[in-house]
Coordinates of C-alpha atoms and ligand atoms in Angstrom, one line a residue:
M1076 CA 47.7 -46.3 47.8
A1077 CA 46.8 -45.3 51.3
G1078 CA 47.9 -41.9 52.3
E1079 CA 48.5 -40.8 48.8
L1080 CA 47.1 -37.3 48.0
L1081 CA 48.4 -36.9 44.5
R1082 CA 50.0 -38.8 41.7
A1083 CA 51.0 -37.4 38.4
E1084 CA 52.6 -39.6 35.7
H1085 CA 53.8 -39.2 32.1
I1086 CA 52.8 -35.5 32.1
N1087 CA 53.5 -33.7 28.9
K1088 CA 53.0 -30.0 28.2
A1089 CA 54.1 -27.9 25.2
F1090 CA 53.8 -24.2 24.7
S1091 CA 53.6 -23.3 21.0
G1092 CA 55.7 -26.3 20.2
V1093 CA 58.2 -25.8 23.0
L1094 CA 58.2 -28.7 25.4
A1095 CA 57.9 -27.4 28.9
L1096 CA 57.3 -30.8 30.5
Q1097 CA 58.2 -34.2 29.1
D1098 CA 57.1 -37.4 30.8
V1099 CA 57.2 -35.9 34.2
Q1100 CA 56.1 -37.7 37.4
F1101 CA 55.4 -36.5 40.9
D1102 CA 53.5 -37.7 43.9
L1103 CA 52.5 -36.4 47.3
K1104 CA 51.6 -38.2 50.6
T1105 CA 49.6 -37.0 53.5
G1106 CA 51.5 -35.1 56.1
E1107 CA 54.6 -34.5 54.0
V1108 CA 56.5 -31.6 52.6
H1109 CA 57.7 -32.5 49.1
A1110 CA 60.1 -30.0 47.6
L1111 CA 60.0 -29.6 43.8
L1112 CA 63.4 -28.3 42.7
G1113 CA 65.1 -27.3 39.4
E1114 CA 66.7 -24.4 37.6
N1115 CA 64.8 -21.4 36.3
G1116 CA 62.6 -22.7 33.4
A1117 CA 62.8 -26.3 34.5
G1118 CA 59.0 -26.6 34.5
K1119 CA 58.2 -26.4 38.2
S1120 CA 55.5 -23.7 38.0
T1121 CA 54.1 -25.3 34.8
L1122 CA 53.6 -28.7 36.6
M1123 CA 51.9 -26.9 39.6
K1124 CA 49.7 -24.9 37.3
I1125 CA 48.6 -28.2 35.7
I1126 CA 47.8 -29.7 39.0
S1127 CA 45.9 -26.6 40.1
G1128 CA 43.9 -26.3 36.9
V1129 CA 45.5 -23.2 35.5
Y1130 CA 46.9 -25.0 32.5
T1131 CA 45.6 -28.2 31.0
R1132 CA 48.0 -31.0 30.3
D1133 CA 48.6 -32.2 26.8
S1134 CA 48.7 -35.8 28.0
G1135 CA 49.5 -37.9 31.1
D1136 CA 47.8 -39.3 34.2
L1137 CA 46.7 -37.4 37.2
S1138 CA 45.0 -38.8 40.3
I1139 CA 43.9 -37.0 43.4
K1140 CA 43.3 -39.0 46.6
G1141 CA 43.4 -42.2 44.6
E1142 CA 40.8 -41.0 42.1
K1143 CA 41.8 -40.7 38.5
I1144 CA 41.1 -37.3 37.0
T1145 CA 39.9 -37.9 33.5
H1146 CA 38.5 -34.5 32.7
D1147 CA 40.4 -31.2 32.4
L1148 CA 40.7 -29.4 35.7
S1149 CA 39.8 -25.7 36.0
P1150 CA 41.1 -23.5 38.8
H1151 CA 37.6 -23.8 40.3
S1152 CA 37.3 -27.6 40.1
A1153 CA 40.9 -28.0 41.4
Q1154 CA 40.0 -25.8 44.4
A1155 CA 36.9 -28.0 45.0
L1156 CA 39.2 -31.0 45.0
G1157 CA 41.2 -29.4 47.8
I1158 CA 44.1 -28.0 45.9
G1159 CA 45.3 -24.6 47.1
I1160 CA 48.2 -22.8 45.3
I1161 CA 50.2 -19.8 46.2
H1162 CA 51.5 -18.5 42.9
Q1163 CA 55.1 -17.4 42.4
E1164 CA 54.1 -14.1 40.9
L1165 CA 51.8 -12.3 43.3
N1166 CA 48.2 -12.7 42.2
L1167 CA 46.2 -10.4 44.4
C1168 CA 43.8 -7.7 43.1
P1169 CA 45.8 -4.6 44.1
H1170 CA 42.8 -2.3 44.8
L1171 CA 40.8 -4.7 46.9
T1172 CA 41.4 -5.0 50.7
V1173 CA 43.3 -7.8 52.4
A1174 CA 40.0 -9.4 53.5
E1175 CA 38.4 -8.9 50.1
N1176 CA 41.3 -10.7 48.5
I1177 CA 41.3 -13.6 51.0
F1178 CA 37.6 -14.2 50.4
L1179 CA 37.4 -13.3 46.7
N1180 CA 34.4 -15.0 45.1
R1181 CA 33.5 -16.4 48.5
E1182 CA 32.3 -13.2 50.1
F1183 CA 30.5 -13.0 53.4
S1184 CA 27.0 -11.8 52.8
Y1185 CA 23.9 -11.2 54.8
A1186 CA 20.8 -13.2 53.8
A1187 CA 19.8 -10.5 51.4
G1188 CA 23.1 -10.9 49.5
V1189 CA 24.6 -7.7 50.9
L1190 CA 28.3 -8.0 51.7
N1191 CA 28.9 -8.3 55.4
K1192 CA 32.2 -6.4 55.6
K1193 CA 32.5 -6.6 59.4
K1194 CA 32.2 -10.3 59.5
Q1195 CA 34.5 -10.8 56.6
N1196 CA 37.2 -8.6 58.2
E1197 CA 36.8 -10.5 61.4
A1198 CA 37.2 -13.8 59.6
A1199 CA 40.3 -12.5 57.8
R1200 CA 41.7 -11.3 61.1
Q1201 CA 41.6 -14.9 62.4
Y1202 CA 43.8 -16.2 59.5
L1203 CA 46.1 -13.3 59.8
D1204 CA 46.5 -14.0 63.5
Q1205 CA 47.4 -17.6 62.8
L1206 CA 50.4 -16.3 61.0
N1207 CA 51.1 -13.7 63.7
L1208 CA 50.6 -10.9 61.1
D1209 CA 49.9 -7.4 62.1
I1210 CA 48.0 -6.4 59.1
D1211 CA 44.7 -4.6 59.0
P1212 CA 42.2 -6.7 57.0
A1213 CA 40.7 -3.4 55.6
T1214 CA 44.0 -2.2 54.0
P1215 CA 44.1 -2.2 50.2
T1216 CA 46.7 -4.8 49.3
N1217 CA 48.6 -2.4 47.0
K1218 CA 49.5 -0.4 50.1
L1219 CA 51.4 -3.4 51.5
P1220 CA 55.0 -4.3 50.8
V1221 CA 55.7 -7.5 48.7
S1222 CA 56.4 -9.5 51.8
K1223 CA 53.0 -8.8 53.3
Q1224 CA 51.2 -9.4 50.1
Q1225 CA 52.8 -12.8 49.9
M1226 CA 51.5 -13.6 53.4
V1227 CA 48.0 -12.5 52.4
E1228 CA 48.2 -15.1 49.6
I1229 CA 49.2 -17.7 52.1
C1230 CA 46.2 -16.7 54.4
K1231 CA 44.0 -17.1 51.4
T1232 CA 45.0 -20.7 50.9
L1233 CA 44.7 -21.4 54.6
S1234 CA 41.2 -20.0 54.5
M1235 CA 40.2 -22.5 51.8
N1236 CA 41.2 -25.4 54.0
A1237 CA 43.0 -27.1 51.1
G1238 CA 44.3 -30.7 51.6
I1239 CA 47.1 -30.1 49.1
V1240 CA 48.9 -26.8 49.5
I1241 CA 51.3 -25.7 46.7
M1242 CA 53.8 -23.0 47.7
D1243 CA 55.6 -21.7 44.7
E1244 CA 58.6 -19.8 46.2
P1245 CA 56.7 -18.6 49.3
T1246 CA 59.8 -17.4 51.2
S1247 CA 61.5 -15.4 48.5
A1248 CA 60.1 -12.2 49.8
L1249 CA 59.8 -13.0 53.5
T1250 CA 61.9 -11.9 56.4
E1251 CA 63.6 -14.4 58.7
K1252 CA 60.8 -13.8 61.3
E1253 CA 58.1 -14.3 58.7
I1254 CA 59.8 -17.5 57.4
E1255 CA 59.8 -18.8 61.0
D1256 CA 56.1 -18.1 61.2
L1257 CA 55.5 -19.8 57.8
F1258 CA 57.5 -22.8 58.9
S1259 CA 55.4 -23.1 62.1
V1260 CA 52.3 -22.9 60.0
I1261 CA 53.6 -25.6 57.7
A1262 CA 54.3 -27.8 60.7
V1263 CA 50.7 -27.4 61.8
L1264 CA 49.5 -28.2 58.3
K1265 CA 51.6 -31.4 58.3
Q1266 CA 50.2 -32.5 61.6
K1267 CA 46.7 -32.1 60.2
G1268 CA 47.7 -34.6 57.5
K1269 CA 47.9 -32.1 54.6
G1270 CA 50.5 -32.4 51.9
I1271 CA 52.6 -29.5 51.0
I1272 CA 54.4 -29.0 47.7
Y1273 CA 57.2 -26.6 48.2
I1274 CA 59.2 -24.8 45.5
S1275 CA 62.2 -22.7 46.5
H1276 CA 65.6 -21.6 45.3
R1277 CA 66.7 -21.0 48.8
L1278 CA 68.1 -24.5 49.2
E1279 CA 69.6 -23.8 52.6
E1280 CA 66.2 -23.6 54.2
L1281 CA 65.0 -27.0 52.9
S1282 CA 66.5 -29.0 55.7
R1283 CA 64.2 -27.4 58.2
I1284 CA 60.9 -28.6 56.7
V1285 CA 61.3 -31.0 53.8
D1286 CA 60.7 -34.7 53.8
R1287 CA 61.3 -35.6 50.1
V1288 CA 62.7 -33.8 47.1
T1289 CA 62.0 -34.2 43.4
V1290 CA 64.4 -32.6 40.9
L1291 CA 63.4 -31.5 37.3
R1292 CA 65.8 -30.5 34.7
D1293 CA 64.9 -28.9 31.3
G1294 CA 61.3 -30.1 31.6
K1295 CA 62.3 -33.7 32.4
Y1296 CA 62.0 -35.7 35.6
V1297 CA 65.4 -36.5 37.2
K1298 CA 64.9 -38.1 40.6
T1299 CA 62.9 -38.3 43.8
M1300 CA 64.8 -38.8 47.1
N1301 CA 64.2 -38.8 50.8
F1302 CA 65.8 -35.6 52.0
A1303 CA 67.6 -37.5 54.7
D1304 CA 69.3 -39.7 52.1
T1305 CA 70.7 -36.8 50.0
S1306 CA 72.8 -33.7 50.3
L1307 CA 72.7 -30.2 48.9
P1308 CA 75.7 -30.7 46.6
E1309 CA 74.0 -33.8 45.2
I1310 CA 70.7 -31.9 44.7
I1311 CA 72.5 -29.0 43.1
S1312 CA 74.4 -31.3 40.7
L1313 CA 71.1 -33.1 39.7
M1314 CA 69.5 -29.7 39.1
V1315 CA 72.3 -28.2 37.1
G1316 CA 73.6 -31.4 35.4
R1317 CA 77.1 -30.8 36.7
A1318 CA 78.9 -30.0 40.0
L1319 CA 79.1 -26.4 40.9
T1320 CA 82.4 -25.5 42.5
E1321 CA 82.4 -21.8 43.0
K1322 CA 79.3 -20.3 44.5
F1323 CA 80.5 -16.7 44.7
P1324 CA 82.9 -15.6 42.0
R1325 CA 84.9 -12.8 43.5
I1326 CA 87.2 -10.4 41.6
E1327 CA 89.6 -8.1 43.3
T1328 CA 90.1 -4.7 41.7
A1329 CA 91.5 -1.6 43.2
R1330 CA 88.8 0.8 44.0
G1331 CA 88.7 4.0 42.0
E1332 CA 87.6 7.6 42.7
K1333 CA 84.5 8.5 44.5
V1334 CA 81.5 8.3 42.0
L1335 CA 78.5 8.9 44.3
E1336 CA 78.0 10.6 47.6
I1337 CA 74.8 10.7 49.5
K1338 CA 74.5 13.3 52.2
N1339 CA 71.8 13.3 54.9
L1340 CA 69.2 11.7 52.8
S1341 CA 65.7 11.4 54.4
S1342 CA 62.6 10.1 52.8
P1343 CA 59.1 9.8 54.3
H1344 CA 58.0 7.0 52.0
G1345 CA 57.4 3.4 53.1
V1346 CA 59.1 2.6 56.4
G1347 CA 61.0 5.9 56.0
V1348 CA 64.7 6.7 56.1
K1349 CA 66.5 9.3 58.2
N1350 CA 69.8 11.0 57.6
V1351 CA 71.4 8.4 55.4
S1352 CA 74.9 9.3 54.3
F1353 CA 77.5 7.2 52.5
E1354 CA 80.0 7.2 49.6
L1355 CA 80.4 4.8 46.7
Y1356 CA 83.5 4.4 44.6
K1357 CA 84.2 3.4 41.0
G1358 CA 84.6 -0.3 40.7
E1359 CA 83.2 -1.0 44.1
I1360 CA 80.4 -3.3 45.1
L1361 CA 78.6 -1.9 48.1
A1362 CA 76.0 -4.1 49.8
F1363 CA 73.0 -3.0 51.8
A1364 CA 72.2 -5.5 54.5
G1365 CA 69.4 -5.4 57.1
L1366 CA 66.1 -7.0 57.8
M1367 CA 63.0 -6.4 55.7
G1368 CA 61.7 -3.0 56.7
A1369 CA 65.1 -1.6 57.6
G1370 CA 64.8 1.1 54.9
R1371 CA 67.1 -0.3 52.3
T1372 CA 64.6 -0.3 49.4
E1373 CA 63.4 3.2 50.5
T1374 CA 67.0 4.4 50.3
V1375 CA 67.6 3.1 46.8
R1376 CA 64.1 4.3 45.7
A1377 CA 64.9 7.8 46.9
I1378 CA 68.3 7.8 45.1
S1379 CA 66.9 6.5 41.9
G1380 CA 64.0 9.0 41.7
A1381 CA 61.2 6.5 42.4
D1382 CA 60.3 8.3 45.6
K1383 CA 60.7 12.0 46.4
M1384 CA 63.2 12.6 49.2
S1385 CA 62.3 15.1 51.9
S1386 CA 65.9 16.3 52.3
G1387 CA 69.4 15.4 51.4
E1388 CA 71.9 15.7 48.6
I1389 CA 72.9 13.3 45.8
I1390 CA 76.3 14.0 44.4
L1391 CA 77.4 12.2 41.3
N1392 CA 80.9 12.7 40.0
G1393 CA 81.2 15.8 42.1
K1394 CA 78.0 17.4 40.9
T1395 CA 74.9 17.8 43.0
L1396 CA 71.9 16.3 41.2
A1397 CA 68.3 17.1 41.4
I1398 CA 66.5 13.9 40.5
R1399 CA 62.9 14.2 39.7
S1400 CA 62.0 10.8 38.3
P1401 CA 63.5 7.4 37.5
R1402 CA 63.8 8.5 33.9
D1403 CA 65.7 11.6 35.0
A1404 CA 68.0 9.4 37.1
I1405 CA 68.7 7.1 34.1
N1406 CA 69.5 10.1 31.9
K1407 CA 72.0 11.2 34.6
G1408 CA 73.6 7.7 34.7
L1409 CA 72.0 6.2 37.8
F1410 CA 70.1 2.9 37.3
C1411 CA 68.0 0.9 39.5
A1412 CA 66.6 -2.6 39.0
P1413 CA 63.7 -2.7 41.4
E1414 CA 62.6 -5.2 44.0
D1415 CA 59.1 -6.1 42.7
R1416 CA 59.7 -6.9 39.1
K1417 CA 56.1 -7.3 38.2
R1418 CA 55.0 -3.9 39.7
D1419 CA 58.0 -1.7 39.0
G1420 CA 60.3 -3.5 36.6
L1421 CA 58.4 -5.2 33.8
C1422 CA 55.5 -4.8 31.4
V1423 CA 54.5 -8.4 31.4
R1424 CA 52.1 -7.9 28.5
M1425 CA 55.0 -6.7 26.3
T1426 CA 57.6 -8.8 24.6
L1427 CA 61.1 -9.5 25.9
A1428 CA 62.6 -7.3 23.2
E1429 CA 60.2 -4.4 24.0
N1430 CA 61.0 -4.6 27.7
I1431 CA 64.7 -4.8 27.4
T1432 CA 64.9 -1.8 25.0
L1433 CA 62.3 0.3 26.8
P1434 CA 64.8 2.6 28.6
S1435 CA 66.9 2.8 25.5
L1436 CA 64.5 3.8 22.8
D1437 CA 67.0 6.4 21.6
V1438 CA 69.5 3.7 20.9
I1439 CA 67.1 1.7 18.8
S1440 CA 65.3 4.5 17.0
K1441 CA 66.2 6.8 14.1
L1442 CA 64.4 10.1 13.7
G1443 CA 62.0 9.0 16.4
V1444 CA 61.0 5.7 14.8
I1445 CA 61.8 2.4 16.3
I1446 CA 64.0 0.3 14.0
N1447 CA 62.7 -3.3 14.6
K1448 CA 65.9 -4.9 13.4
L1449 CA 68.0 -2.9 15.9
E1450 CA 65.5 -3.7 18.7
E1451 CA 65.9 -7.4 17.9
E1452 CA 69.7 -7.3 17.5
K1453 CA 70.2 -5.4 20.8
S1454 CA 67.9 -7.6 22.7
A1455 CA 69.2 -10.9 21.2
A1456 CA 72.7 -9.8 22.3
M1457 CA 71.4 -9.3 25.9
V1458 CA 69.5 -12.6 25.9
N1459 CA 72.8 -14.2 24.9
S1460 CA 75.0 -12.5 27.5
L1461 CA 72.5 -13.1 30.3
K1462 CA 71.6 -16.6 29.1
I1463 CA 67.9 -15.8 29.3
K1464 CA 65.9 -19.0 28.5
T1465 CA 63.3 -18.1 25.9
P1466 CA 62.3 -19.3 22.4
G1467 CA 62.9 -15.9 21.0
V1468 CA 63.1 -12.1 21.8
N1469 CA 59.5 -11.7 20.7
Q1470 CA 58.2 -13.9 23.5
Y1471 CA 55.8 -12.2 25.9
V1472 CA 57.5 -11.6 29.2
R1473 CA 54.6 -13.1 31.2
N1474 CA 55.4 -16.4 29.6
L1475 CA 58.9 -16.5 30.9
S1476 CA 59.8 -18.4 34.0
G1477 CA 60.1 -16.2 37.2
G1478 CA 63.9 -16.2 37.2
N1479 CA 64.2 -15.4 33.5
Q1480 CA 61.8 -12.4 34.1
Q1481 CA 64.3 -11.2 36.7
K1482 CA 67.1 -11.4 34.1
V1483 CA 65.1 -9.2 31.8
V1484 CA 64.9 -6.6 34.5
V1485 CA 68.6 -6.6 34.8
G1486 CA 69.1 -6.6 31.0
K1487 CA 66.9 -3.5 30.7
W1488 CA 69.3 -1.4 32.7
L1489 CA 72.5 -2.9 31.3
M1490 CA 71.5 -1.7 27.8
R1491 CA 72.4 1.8 28.9
N1492 CA 75.8 3.1 29.8
A1493 CA 75.6 3.6 33.5
Q1494 CA 77.8 5.2 36.2
V1495 CA 76.1 3.7 39.1
V1496 CA 73.9 0.6 39.0
I1497 CA 71.6 -0.3 41.9
F1498 CA 70.2 -3.7 42.3
D1499 CA 67.4 -4.4 44.8
E1500 CA 67.4 -8.1 45.6
P1501 CA 68.8 -9.1 42.2
T1502 CA 68.9 -12.8 42.8
R1503 CA 65.5 -13.3 44.5
G1504 CA 63.9 -16.3 42.9
I1505 CA 66.9 -17.1 40.8
D1506 CA 68.4 -20.6 40.7
V1507 CA 71.9 -21.4 41.9
A1508 CA 73.5 -21.5 38.5
S1509 CA 71.8 -18.3 37.3
K1510 CA 72.8 -16.5 40.5
I1511 CA 76.4 -17.0 39.5
E1512 CA 75.6 -15.5 36.1
I1513 CA 74.1 -12.4 37.9
Y1514 CA 77.2 -12.2 40.1
N1515 CA 79.3 -12.3 37.0
I1516 CA 77.3 -9.5 35.5
I1517 CA 77.8 -7.5 38.7
N1518 CA 81.5 -8.3 38.5
D1519 CA 81.6 -7.2 34.9
L1520 CA 80.1 -3.9 35.9
K1521 CA 82.7 -3.6 38.6
K1522 CA 85.5 -4.3 36.2
T1523 CA 84.4 -1.5 33.9
G1524 CA 84.6 0.9 36.8
I1525 CA 80.9 1.2 37.5
G1526 CA 79.9 1.7 41.1
V1527 CA 77.4 -1.0 42.1
M1528 CA 75.0 -0.9 45.0
F1529 CA 73.0 -3.9 45.9
V1530 CA 70.3 -4.6 48.5
S1531 CA 70.2 -8.3 49.6
S1532 CA 68.7 -10.2 52.4
E1533 CA 70.9 -13.2 51.9
L1534 CA 74.0 -12.7 54.0
P1535 CA 76.1 -15.4 52.3
E1536 CA 75.6 -13.5 49.1
V1537 CA 76.4 -10.1 50.8
L1538 CA 79.6 -11.6 52.2
G1539 CA 80.3 -13.5 49.0
I1540 CA 80.4 -10.7 46.5
S1541 CA 80.5 -7.2 48.1
D1542 CA 83.6 -5.1 49.0
R1543 CA 81.9 -3.1 51.7
I1544 CA 78.6 -3.4 53.6
I1545 CA 76.2 -0.8 54.9
V1546 CA 74.0 -2.2 57.6
M1547 CA 70.6 -0.6 58.2
C1548 CA 68.0 -0.8 60.9
N1549 CA 64.8 1.2 61.4
G1550 CA 65.5 3.6 58.6
K1551 CA 69.1 4.5 59.7
I1552 CA 72.6 3.3 58.9
T1553 CA 73.8 1.4 62.0
K1554 CA 77.2 0.4 60.7
E1555 CA 79.6 0.4 57.8
L1556 CA 81.8 -2.7 57.5
L1557 CA 84.6 -3.9 55.3
T1558 CA 83.5 -7.3 53.9
K1559 CA 86.9 -8.9 54.4
D1560 CA 86.9 -8.0 58.1
T1561 CA 83.4 -9.1 59.1
N1562 CA 81.1 -12.0 59.4
Q1563 CA 77.4 -13.0 59.5
E1564 CA 77.1 -12.6 63.3
E1565 CA 78.4 -9.1 63.2
I1566 CA 76.1 -8.0 60.4
V1567 CA 73.1 -9.5 62.2
R1568 CA 74.1 -7.7 65.4
Y1569 CA 74.0 -4.3 63.7
A1570 CA 70.9 -5.2 61.7
T1571 CA 68.9 -5.8 64.9
Q1572 CA 70.3 -2.8 66.8
Y1573 CA 67.3 -0.8 67.8
Ligands
LIG2515 N1 52.2 -19.6 29.1 C1 53.4 -19.9 28.6 N2 53.6 -19.7 27.3 C2 54.8 -20.1 26.7 N3 55.8 -20.7 27.4 C3 55.7 -20.9 28.7 C4 54.5 -20.5 29.4 N4 54.6 -20.9 30.7 C5 55.8 -21.4 30.8 N5 56.5 -21.4 29.6 C6 57.8 -21.9 29.4 O1 57.9 -23.2 30.0 C7 59.2 -23.4 30.6 C8 59.0 -23.8 32.1 O2 58.6 -22.6 32.8 P1 58.2 -22.7 34.3 O3 57.6 -21.3 34.6 O4 57.4 -23.9 34.6 O5 59.7 -22.8 35.0 P2 60.1 -22.8 36.6 O6 60.7 -24.1 36.8 O7 58.9 -22.5 37.4 O8 61.2 -21.7 36.7 P3 61.5 -20.5 37.8 O9 62.3 -21.2 38.8 O10 62.2 -19.5 37.1 O11 60.2 -20.0 38.3 C9 60.0 -22.2 30.4 O12 60.8 -22.3 29.3 C10 58.9 -21.1 30.1 O13 59.4 -20.1 29.2
LIG2516 MG1 58.4 -20.9 38.6

């Protein structure tokens, strides 16, 4: 068919007997943005990995630009066919520079085969400029925050001039401004007749770019629709299999005594924070709002011992603490579930059970020896209560879907008895129904009298579940608000108050 870039039909894929995709279909036309939607573990990334040659399909038909693909694709041959993919979990080589990552395996050389760094950096600069990115191509990527790393991945696909561009949750780590830039780039790609497959759990943003949507549920094809002919409630009920009524479960409890006090905290790391002071009460949910780079992550990193603070005081239950490391913080009752789960939160080469019990080795060992049965019992209970979708607790974490990996991070810290639990973007990449599960977990912590802090870039969520909001901008607190007395506009005003 004219204008058809891609057609996949009757695709099946199993992982060690577990069906990840069953008789799935999907197609893409030139110049369209086709969203692929579904809950965590629905099979979205698996389908995209089949199309981009990362996985081979067990059976099914695949054609690209009208041509039947009879052989197994490899990442290399898929790339040669014009398929570019930005993976959900960042895939850059951390020690290489931005330019080296963009041109990995396609390096700029002189005739003699010697790398031409200058030319390569200049070429990288051009793609960075297209996205209005102020990043030095010579920076090692591990020095960049998650948001910038994601943009480097997008630049990499741009540089390959792919006809089919797959974006697996490209905006989950981006600021509003970066999302704007991305959407303008997508508009340009569309005009050039490229097809974009767009995966996102941020359903509110779809209306701005999407032409068609396809919904998967439990590895099965549900429906393809023109976006103009459907609605978010319809999409959500197709994804979840039922209508969702309450997006933000809220529980009202009286706030207890002061559990944590932060006085004049400053930290030189990252974007830096200056003189941050606030209080947290038992049974209270305190949200940290602000734009990316406001200093929210830096604040929680300093409190949880991940970064060394340059000055300030942390007072837990009336006692001043000296926190030397995250482990030290945990021992004292302060827990933090970090922002970048792959870098800071998870050992993807270990099993789910090993990850969940890692901070709690004392709980599952006797005389210094890990009791496997205890490890399995404790982690199975956590899998149950968080509804983590996995064939078993001995599954490797790298094989879990993105959202389910996030739940493992949360589960790790819930294993311990905490006084204060800090979440940094806990629902990033998590589907609508699982978000509610995370909110319920946060509410459960609140009910038991734990003080909860959470950093979030999604204002509906901040307003939906917090009791109080601290707004940050440029490393400083610009305002403290009571959730019931404020609104989105007011938060944005203080978040952009330079
Ligand atoms: N390499 C693998 N080995 C074993 N199981 C896998 C592997 N990759 C994916 N799976 C399983 O296949 C199913 C689909 O996973 P997939 O990553 O495609 O989900 P997804 O729709 O992308 O979810 P999310 O929104 O959380 O990213 C899940 O149950 C997952 O555990
Ligand atoms: Mg995925």
